[in-house]
Amino acid sequence: MTLKEQLLQAIEALPSTRLAEALTFIQSLQTKPSITTAKSFLAHLKTIGTWSGDDLQECLEAVQNSRGEAQFDYNPNPFE
């Protein structure tokens, strides 16, 4: 049985009160952006080219200035 046939069978087995919810979910999948893989992201980076602005140093400084110190809470239960 194909995946499409399985989906149709599952839809047919749904109570009519849940069909609208199923339709909304399927429609959300159609508009949801796909998850970017590292490989596709690297391929995209190759198409971008090189830095062409004159504000590289300013951008680097903004990144460095916005960094904060990491805070770790090693207590797994905050109620203890």
PDB file of N, CA and C in Angstrom:
ATOM      1  N   MET A   1       0.853  -1.174   0.000  1.00  0.00           N
ATOM      2  CA  MET A   1       0.000   0.000   0.000  1.00  0.00           C
ATOM      3  C   MET A   1       0.902   1.241   0.000  1.00  0.00           C
ATOM      4  N   THR A   2       0.592   2.168  -0.864  1.00  0.00           N
ATOM      5  CA  THR A   2       1.400   3.387  -0.953  1.00  0.00           C
ATOM      6  C   THR A   2       1.105   4.309   0.221  1.00  0.00           C
ATOM      7  N   LEU A   3       1.991   5.258   0.410  1.00  0.00           N
ATOM      8  CA  LEU A   3       1.812   6.226   1.490  1.00  0.00           C
ATOM      9  C   LEU A   3       0.530   7.033   1.289  1.00  0.00           C
ATOM     10  N   LYS A   4       0.255   7.401   0.043  1.00  0.00           N
ATOM     11  CA  LYS A   4      -0.960   8.166  -0.243  1.00  0.00           C
ATOM     12  C   LYS A   4      -2.205   7.345   0.095  1.00  0.00           C
ATOM     13  N   GLU A   5      -2.168   6.055  -0.224  1.00  0.00           N
ATOM     14  CA  GLU A   5      -3.294   5.180   0.104  1.00  0.00           C
ATOM     15  C   GLU A   5      -3.470   5.049   1.614  1.00  0.00           C
ATOM     16  N   GLN A   6      -2.359   4.992   2.340  1.00  0.00           N
ATOM     17  CA  GLN A   6      -2.420   4.920   3.795  1.00  0.00           C
ATOM     18  C   GLN A   6      -3.027   6.191   4.379  1.00  0.00           C
ATOM     19  N   LEU A   7      -2.636   7.339   3.814  1.00  0.00           N
ATOM     20  CA  LEU A   7      -3.200   8.609   4.268  1.00  0.00           C
ATOM     21  C   LEU A   7      -4.705   8.664   4.022  1.00  0.00           C
ATOM     22  N   LEU A   8      -5.107   8.261   2.828  1.00  0.00           N
ATOM     23  CA  LEU A   8      -6.532   8.263   2.502  1.00  0.00           C
ATOM     24  C   LEU A   8      -7.311   7.328   3.431  1.00  0.00           C
ATOM     25  N   GLN A   9      -6.727   6.185   3.733  1.00  0.00           N
ATOM     26  CA  GLN A   9      -7.371   5.235   4.631  1.00  0.00           C
ATOM     27  C   GLN A   9      -7.494   5.830   6.039  1.00  0.00           C
ATOM     28  N   ALA A  10      -6.443   6.509   6.487  1.00  0.00           N
ATOM     29  CA  ALA A  10      -6.475   7.134   7.815  1.00  0.00           C
ATOM     30  C   ALA A  10      -7.508   8.250   7.862  1.00  0.00           C
ATOM     31  N   ILE A  11      -7.618   9.018   6.784  1.00  0.00           N
ATOM     32  CA  ILE A  11      -8.607  10.105   6.718  1.00  0.00           C
ATOM     33  C   ILE A  11     -10.020   9.530   6.750  1.00  0.00           C
ATOM     34  N   GLU A  12     -10.228   8.450   6.002  1.00  0.00           N
ATOM     35  CA  GLU A  12     -11.553   7.828   5.975  1.00  0.00           C
ATOM     36  C   GLU A  12     -11.941   7.267   7.343  1.00  0.00           C
ATOM     37  N   ALA A  13     -10.952   6.873   8.153  1.00  0.00           N
ATOM     38  CA  ALA A  13     -11.233   6.312   9.472  1.00  0.00           C
ATOM     39  C   ALA A  13     -11.463   7.388  10.531  1.00  0.00           C
ATOM     40  N   LEU A  14     -11.132   8.636  10.207  1.00  0.00           N
ATOM     41  CA  LEU A  14     -11.319   9.721  11.171  1.00  0.00           C
ATOM     42  C   LEU A  14     -12.799  10.014  11.386  1.00  0.00           C
ATOM     43  N   PRO A  15     -13.173  10.328  12.626  1.00  0.00           N
ATOM     44  CA  PRO A  15     -14.548  10.783  12.826  1.00  0.00           C
ATOM     45  C   PRO A  15     -14.737  12.142  12.150  1.00  0.00           C
ATOM     46  N   SER A  16     -15.926  12.418  11.717  1.00  0.00           N
ATOM     47  CA  SER A  16     -16.186  13.659  10.978  1.00  0.00           C
ATOM     48  C   SER A  16     -15.857  14.902  11.798  1.00  0.00           C
ATOM     49  N   THR A  17     -15.883  14.774  13.111  1.00  0.00           N
ATOM     50  CA  THR A  17     -15.567  15.921  13.961  1.00  0.00           C
ATOM     51  C   THR A  17     -14.083  16.273  13.925  1.00  0.00           C
ATOM     52  N   ARG A  18     -13.235  15.380  13.445  1.00  0.00           N
ATOM     53  CA  ARG A  18     -11.788  15.634  13.406  1.00  0.00           C
ATOM     54  C   ARG A  18     -11.292  15.980  11.999  1.00  0.00           C
ATOM     55  N   LEU A  19     -12.163  15.906  10.993  1.00  0.00           N
ATOM     56  CA  LEU A  19     -11.741  16.162   9.616  1.00  0.00           C
ATOM     57  C   LEU A  19     -11.249  17.592   9.411  1.00  0.00           C
ATOM     58  N   ALA A  20     -11.916  18.568  10.012  1.00  0.00           N
ATOM     59  CA  ALA A  20     -11.493  19.965   9.870  1.00  0.00           C
ATOM     60  C   ALA A  20     -10.109  20.163  10.459  1.00  0.00           C
ATOM     61  N   GLU A  21      -9.836  19.508  11.577  1.00  0.00           N
ATOM     62  CA  GLU A  21      -8.519  19.597  12.216  1.00  0.00           C
ATOM     63  C   GLU A  21      -7.441  18.981  11.312  1.00  0.00           C
ATOM     64  N   ALA A  22      -7.769  17.844  10.693  1.00  0.00           N
ATOM     65  CA  ALA A  22      -6.826  17.190   9.788  1.00  0.00           C
ATOM     66  C   ALA A  22      -6.540  18.073   8.575  1.00  0.00           C
ATOM     67  N   LEU A  23      -7.568  18.693   8.038  1.00  0.00           N
ATOM     68  CA  LEU A  23      -7.396  19.573   6.891  1.00  0.00           C
ATOM     69  C   LEU A  23      -6.519  20.775   7.248  1.00  0.00           C
ATOM     70  N   THR A  24      -6.762  21.370   8.398  1.00  0.00           N
ATOM     71  CA  THR A  24      -5.954  22.507   8.843  1.00  0.00           C
ATOM     72  C   THR A  24      -4.496  22.101   8.985  1.00  0.00           C
ATOM     73  N   PHE A  25      -4.244  20.905   9.531  1.00  0.00           N
ATOM     74  CA  PHE A  25      -2.877  20.425   9.687  1.00  0.00           C
ATOM     75  C   PHE A  25      -2.202  20.235   8.327  1.00  0.00           C
ATOM     76  N   ILE A  26      -2.900  19.607   7.399  1.00  0.00           N
ATOM     77  CA  ILE A  26      -2.327  19.378   6.070  1.00  0.00           C
ATOM     78  C   ILE A  26      -2.043  20.705   5.367  1.00  0.00           C
ATOM     79  N   GLN A  27      -2.947  21.659   5.505  1.00  0.00           N
ATOM     80  CA  GLN A  27      -2.720  22.967   4.895  1.00  0.00           C
ATOM     81  C   GLN A  27      -1.519  23.670   5.527  1.00  0.00           C
ATOM     82  N   SER A  28      -1.310  23.474   6.826  1.00  0.00           N
ATOM     83  CA  SER A  28      -0.158  24.096   7.474  1.00  0.00           C
ATOM     84  C   SER A  28       1.141  23.480   6.969  1.00  0.00           C
ATOM     85  N   LEU A  29       1.113  22.200   6.625  1.00  0.00           N
ATOM     86  CA  LEU A  29       2.308  21.555   6.070  1.00  0.00           C
ATOM     87  C   LEU A  29       2.665  22.129   4.702  1.00  0.00           C
ATOM     88  N   GLN A  30       1.659  22.545   3.957  1.00  0.00           N
ATOM     89  CA  GLN A  30       1.902  23.095   2.624  1.00  0.00           C
ATOM     90  C   GLN A  30       2.555  24.465   2.685  1.00  0.00           C
ATOM     91  N   THR A  31       2.317  25.215   3.736  1.00  0.00           N
ATOM     92  CA  THR A  31       2.879  26.559   3.843  1.00  0.00           C
ATOM     93  C   THR A  31       4.104  26.612   4.742  1.00  0.00           C
ATOM     94  N   LYS A  32       4.355  25.543   5.488  1.00  0.00           N
ATOM     95  CA  LYS A  32       5.485  25.503   6.417  1.00  0.00           C
ATOM     96  C   LYS A  32       6.784  25.365   5.627  1.00  0.00           C
ATOM     97  N   PRO A  33       7.790  26.196   5.929  1.00  0.00           N
ATOM     98  CA  PRO A  33       9.060  26.050   5.222  1.00  0.00           C
ATOM     99  C   PRO A  33       9.722  24.729   5.602  1.00  0.00           C
ATOM    100  N   SER A  34      10.404  24.136   4.656  1.00  0.00           N
ATOM    101  CA  SER A  34      11.069  22.872   4.935  1.00  0.00           C
ATOM    102  C   SER A  34      12.299  23.103   5.800  1.00  0.00           C
ATOM    103  N   ILE A  35      12.699  22.088   6.512  1.00  0.00           N
ATOM    104  CA  ILE A  35      13.864  22.179   7.388  1.00  0.00           C
ATOM    105  C   ILE A  35      15.121  22.198   6.525  1.00  0.00           C
ATOM    106  N   THR A  36      15.979  23.157   6.781  1.00  0.00           N
ATOM    107  CA  THR A  36      17.209  23.288   6.029  1.00  0.00           C
ATOM    108  C   THR A  36      18.251  22.336   6.591  1.00  0.00           C
ATOM    109  N   THR A  37      18.835  21.550   5.718  1.00  0.00           N
ATOM    110  CA  THR A  37      19.904  20.667   6.155  1.00  0.00           C
ATOM    111  C   THR A  37      21.226  21.405   6.053  1.00  0.00           C
ATOM    112  N   ALA A  38      22.209  20.914   6.757  1.00  0.00           N
ATOM    113  CA  ALA A  38      23.533  21.540   6.723  1.00  0.00           C
ATOM    114  C   ALA A  38      24.090  21.519   5.306  1.00  0.00           C
ATOM    115  N   LYS A  39      23.865  20.431   4.588  1.00  0.00           N
ATOM    116  CA  LYS A  39      24.381  20.316   3.222  1.00  0.00           C
ATOM    117  C   LYS A  39      23.751  21.362   2.303  1.00  0.00           C
ATOM    118  N   SER A  40      22.425  21.547   2.407  1.00  0.00           N
ATOM    119  CA  SER A  40      21.776  22.530   1.549  1.00  0.00           C
ATOM    120  C   SER A  40      22.161  23.945   1.956  1.00  0.00           C
ATOM    121  N   PHE A  41      22.399  24.151   3.267  1.00  0.00           N
ATOM    122  CA  PHE A  41      22.820  25.466   3.733  1.00  0.00           C
ATOM    123  C   PHE A  41      24.211  25.802   3.196  1.00  0.00           C
ATOM    124  N   LEU A  42      25.118  24.842   3.232  1.00  0.00           N
ATOM    125  CA  LEU A  42      26.463  25.072   2.697  1.00  0.00           C
ATOM    126  C   LEU A  42      26.415  25.331   1.192  1.00  0.00           C
ATOM    127  N   ALA A  43      25.551  24.616   0.497  1.00  0.00           N
ATOM    128  CA  ALA A  43      25.408  24.846  -0.939  1.00  0.00           C
ATOM    129  C   ALA A  43      24.901  26.256  -1.197  1.00  0.00           C
ATOM    130  N   HIS A  44      23.994  26.720  -0.360  1.00  0.00           N
ATOM    131  CA  HIS A  44      23.465  28.077  -0.502  1.00  0.00           C
ATOM    132  C   HIS A  44      24.560  29.110  -0.235  1.00  0.00           C
ATOM    133  N   LEU A  45      25.404  28.855   0.760  1.00  0.00           N
ATOM    134  CA  LEU A  45      26.481  29.791   1.070  1.00  0.00           C
ATOM    135  C   LEU A  45      27.420  29.987  -0.114  1.00  0.00           C
ATOM    136  N   LYS A  46      27.624  28.936  -0.884  1.00  0.00           N
ATOM    137  CA  LYS A  46      28.518  29.039  -2.044  1.00  0.00           C
ATOM    138  C   LYS A  46      27.953  29.968  -3.114  1.00  0.00           C
ATOM    139  N   THR A  47      26.654  30.149  -3.124  1.00  0.00           N
ATOM    140  CA  THR A  47      26.042  31.023  -4.132  1.00  0.00           C
ATOM    141  C   THR A  47      26.052  32.483  -3.713  1.00  0.00           C
ATOM    142  N   ILE A  48      26.342  32.740  -2.455  1.00  0.00           N
ATOM    143  CA  ILE A  48      26.255  34.107  -1.942  1.00  0.00           C
ATOM    144  C   ILE A  48      27.409  34.979  -2.416  1.00  0.00           C
ATOM    145  N   GLY A  49      28.605  34.422  -2.464  1.00  0.00           N
ATOM    146  CA  GLY A  49      29.759  35.214  -2.900  1.00  0.00           C
ATOM    147  C   GLY A  49      30.569  35.699  -1.721  1.00  0.00           C
ATOM    148  N   THR A  50      31.227  36.798  -1.888  1.00  0.00           N
ATOM    149  CA  THR A  50      32.105  37.316  -0.843  1.00  0.00           C
ATOM    150  C   THR A  50      31.510  38.587  -0.250  1.00  0.00           C
ATOM    151  N   TRP A  51      32.105  39.018   0.846  1.00  0.00           N
ATOM    152  CA  TRP A  51      31.659  40.247   1.510  1.00  0.00           C
ATOM    153  C   TRP A  51      31.933  41.422   0.603  1.00  0.00           C
ATOM    154  N   SER A  52      30.926  42.225   0.352  1.00  0.00           N
ATOM    155  CA  SER A  52      31.119  43.355  -0.545  1.00  0.00           C
ATOM    156  C   SER A  52      30.864  44.689   0.143  1.00  0.00           C
ATOM    157  N   GLY A  53      30.481  44.656   1.408  1.00  0.00           N
ATOM    158  CA  GLY A  53      30.207  45.891   2.123  1.00  0.00           C
ATOM    159  C   GLY A  53      31.470  46.479   2.721  1.00  0.00           C
ATOM    160  N   ASP A  54      31.350  47.679   3.246  1.00  0.00           N
ATOM    161  CA  ASP A  54      32.495  48.316   3.885  1.00  0.00           C
ATOM    162  C   ASP A  54      32.304  48.361   5.397  1.00  0.00           C
ATOM    163  N   ASP A  55      31.372  47.555   5.923  1.00  0.00           N
ATOM    164  CA  ASP A  55      31.064  47.604   7.341  1.00  0.00           C
ATOM    165  C   ASP A  55      31.387  46.298   8.062  1.00  0.00           C
ATOM    166  N   LEU A  56      32.321  45.508   7.531  1.00  0.00           N
ATOM    167  CA  LEU A  56      32.661  44.238   8.146  1.00  0.00           C
ATOM    168  C   LEU A  56      33.142  44.432   9.581  1.00  0.00           C
ATOM    169  N   GLN A  57      34.046  45.361   9.787  1.00  0.00           N
ATOM    170  CA  GLN A  57      34.581  45.590  11.128  1.00  0.00           C
ATOM    171  C   GLN A  57      33.472  46.028  12.087  1.00  0.00           C
ATOM    172  N   GLU A  58      32.589  46.881  11.625  1.00  0.00           N
ATOM    173  CA  GLU A  58      31.466  47.343  12.443  1.00  0.00           C
ATOM    174  C   GLU A  58      30.549  46.180  12.819  1.00  0.00           C
ATOM    175  N   CYS A  59      30.303  45.289  11.874  1.00  0.00           N
ATOM    176  CA  CYS A  59      29.456  44.125  12.149  1.00  0.00           C
ATOM    177  C   CYS A  59      30.121  43.186  13.151  1.00  0.00           C
ATOM    178  N   LEU A  60      31.417  42.962  12.992  1.00  0.00           N
ATOM    179  CA  LEU A  60      32.137  42.107  13.931  1.00  0.00           C
ATOM    180  C   LEU A  60      32.111  42.687  15.343  1.00  0.00           C
ATOM    181  N   GLU A  61      32.271  43.987  15.449  1.00  0.00           N
ATOM    182  CA  GLU A  61      32.222  44.641  16.750  1.00  0.00           C
ATOM    183  C   GLU A  61      30.828  44.531  17.372  1.00  0.00           C
ATOM    184  N   ALA A  62      29.794  44.654  16.552  1.00  0.00           N
ATOM    185  CA  ALA A  62      28.424  44.526  17.063  1.00  0.00           C
ATOM    186  C   ALA A  62      28.188  43.126  17.607  1.00  0.00           C
ATOM    187  N   VAL A  63      28.708  42.120  16.931  1.00  0.00           N
ATOM    188  CA  VAL A  63      28.566  40.744  17.405  1.00  0.00           C
ATOM    189  C   VAL A  63      29.309  40.576  18.725  1.00  0.00           C
ATOM    190  N   GLN A  64      30.548  41.051  18.771  1.00  0.00           N
ATOM    191  CA  GLN A  64      31.342  40.904  19.987  1.00  0.00           C
ATOM    192  C   GLN A  64      30.716  41.658  21.161  1.00  0.00           C
ATOM    193  N   ASN A  65      30.176  42.835  20.914  1.00  0.00           N
ATOM    194  CA  ASN A  65      29.577  43.636  21.983  1.00  0.00           C
ATOM    195  C   ASN A  65      28.250  43.065  22.478  1.00  0.00           C
ATOM    196  N   SER A  66      27.589  42.279  21.655  1.00  0.00           N
ATOM    197  CA  SER A  66      26.289  41.742  22.052  1.00  0.00           C
ATOM    198  C   SER A  66      26.407  40.393  22.743  1.00  0.00           C
ATOM    199  N   ARG A  67      27.601  39.863  22.818  1.00  0.00           N
ATOM    200  CA  ARG A  67      27.783  38.570  23.477  1.00  0.00           C
ATOM    201  C   ARG A  67      27.659  38.733  24.982  1.00  0.00           C
ATOM    202  N   GLY A  68      27.044  37.761  25.582  1.00  0.00           N
ATOM    203  CA  GLY A  68      26.910  37.768  27.033  1.00  0.00           C
ATOM    204  C   GLY A  68      27.603  36.559  27.625  1.00  0.00           C
ATOM    205  N   GLU A  69      27.731  36.568  28.914  1.00  0.00           N
ATOM    206  CA  GLU A  69      28.355  35.450  29.599  1.00  0.00           C
ATOM    207  C   GLU A  69      27.323  34.334  29.754  1.00  0.00           C
ATOM    208  N   ALA A  70      27.729  33.125  29.450  1.00  0.00           N
ATOM    209  CA  ALA A  70      26.824  31.982  29.552  1.00  0.00           C
ATOM    210  C   ALA A  70      26.543  31.671  31.014  1.00  0.00           C
ATOM    211  N   GLN A  71      25.307  31.320  31.290  1.00  0.00           N
ATOM    212  CA  GLN A  71      24.912  30.950  32.644  1.00  0.00           C
ATOM    213  C   GLN A  71      24.330  29.544  32.598  1.00  0.00           C
ATOM    214  N   PHE A  72      24.834  28.682  33.456  1.00  0.00           N
ATOM    215  CA  PHE A  72      24.386  27.301  33.494  1.00  0.00           C
ATOM    216  C   PHE A  72      23.806  27.003  34.866  1.00  0.00           C
ATOM    217  N   ASP A  73      22.641  26.406  34.877  1.00  0.00           N
ATOM    218  CA  ASP A  73      22.009  25.999  36.111  1.00  0.00           C
ATOM    219  C   ASP A  73      22.119  24.481  36.189  1.00  0.00           C
ATOM    220  N   TYR A  74      23.010  24.011  37.036  1.00  0.00           N
ATOM    221  CA  TYR A  74      23.251  22.572  37.120  1.00  0.00           C
ATOM    222  C   TYR A  74      22.258  21.861  38.028  1.00  0.00           C
ATOM    223  N   ASN A  75      21.352  22.615  38.632  1.00  0.00           N
ATOM    224  CA  ASN A  75      20.332  22.007  39.473  1.00  0.00           C
ATOM    225  C   ASN A  75      19.186  21.568  38.576  1.00  0.00           C
ATOM    226  N   PRO A  76      18.988  20.257  38.389  1.00  0.00           N
ATOM    227  CA  PRO A  76      17.948  19.792  37.465  1.00  0.00           C
ATOM    228  C   PRO A  76      16.530  20.086  37.944  1.00  0.00           C
ATOM    229  N   ASN A  77      16.341  20.254  39.249  1.00  0.00           N
ATOM    230  CA  ASN A  77      15.013  20.497  39.773  1.00  0.00           C
ATOM    231  C   ASN A  77      15.012  21.848  40.499  1.00  0.00           C
ATOM    232  N   PRO A  78      14.384  22.871  39.963  1.00  0.00           N
ATOM    233  CA  PRO A  78      14.413  24.190  40.592  1.00  0.00           C
ATOM    234  C   PRO A  78      13.626  24.256  41.910  1.00  0.00           C
ATOM    235  N   PHE A  79      12.856  23.213  42.213  1.00  0.00           N
ATOM    236  CA  PHE A  79      12.039  23.213  43.430  1.00  0.00           C
ATOM    237  C   PHE A  79      12.743  22.569  44.616  1.00  0.00           C
ATOM    238  N   GLU A  80      13.957  22.071  44.389  1.00  0.00           N
ATOM    239  CA  GLU A  80      14.701  21.461  45.500  1.00  0.00           C
ATOM    240  C   GLU A  80      15.415  22.513  46.292  1.00  0.00           C
TER     241      GLU A  80
END
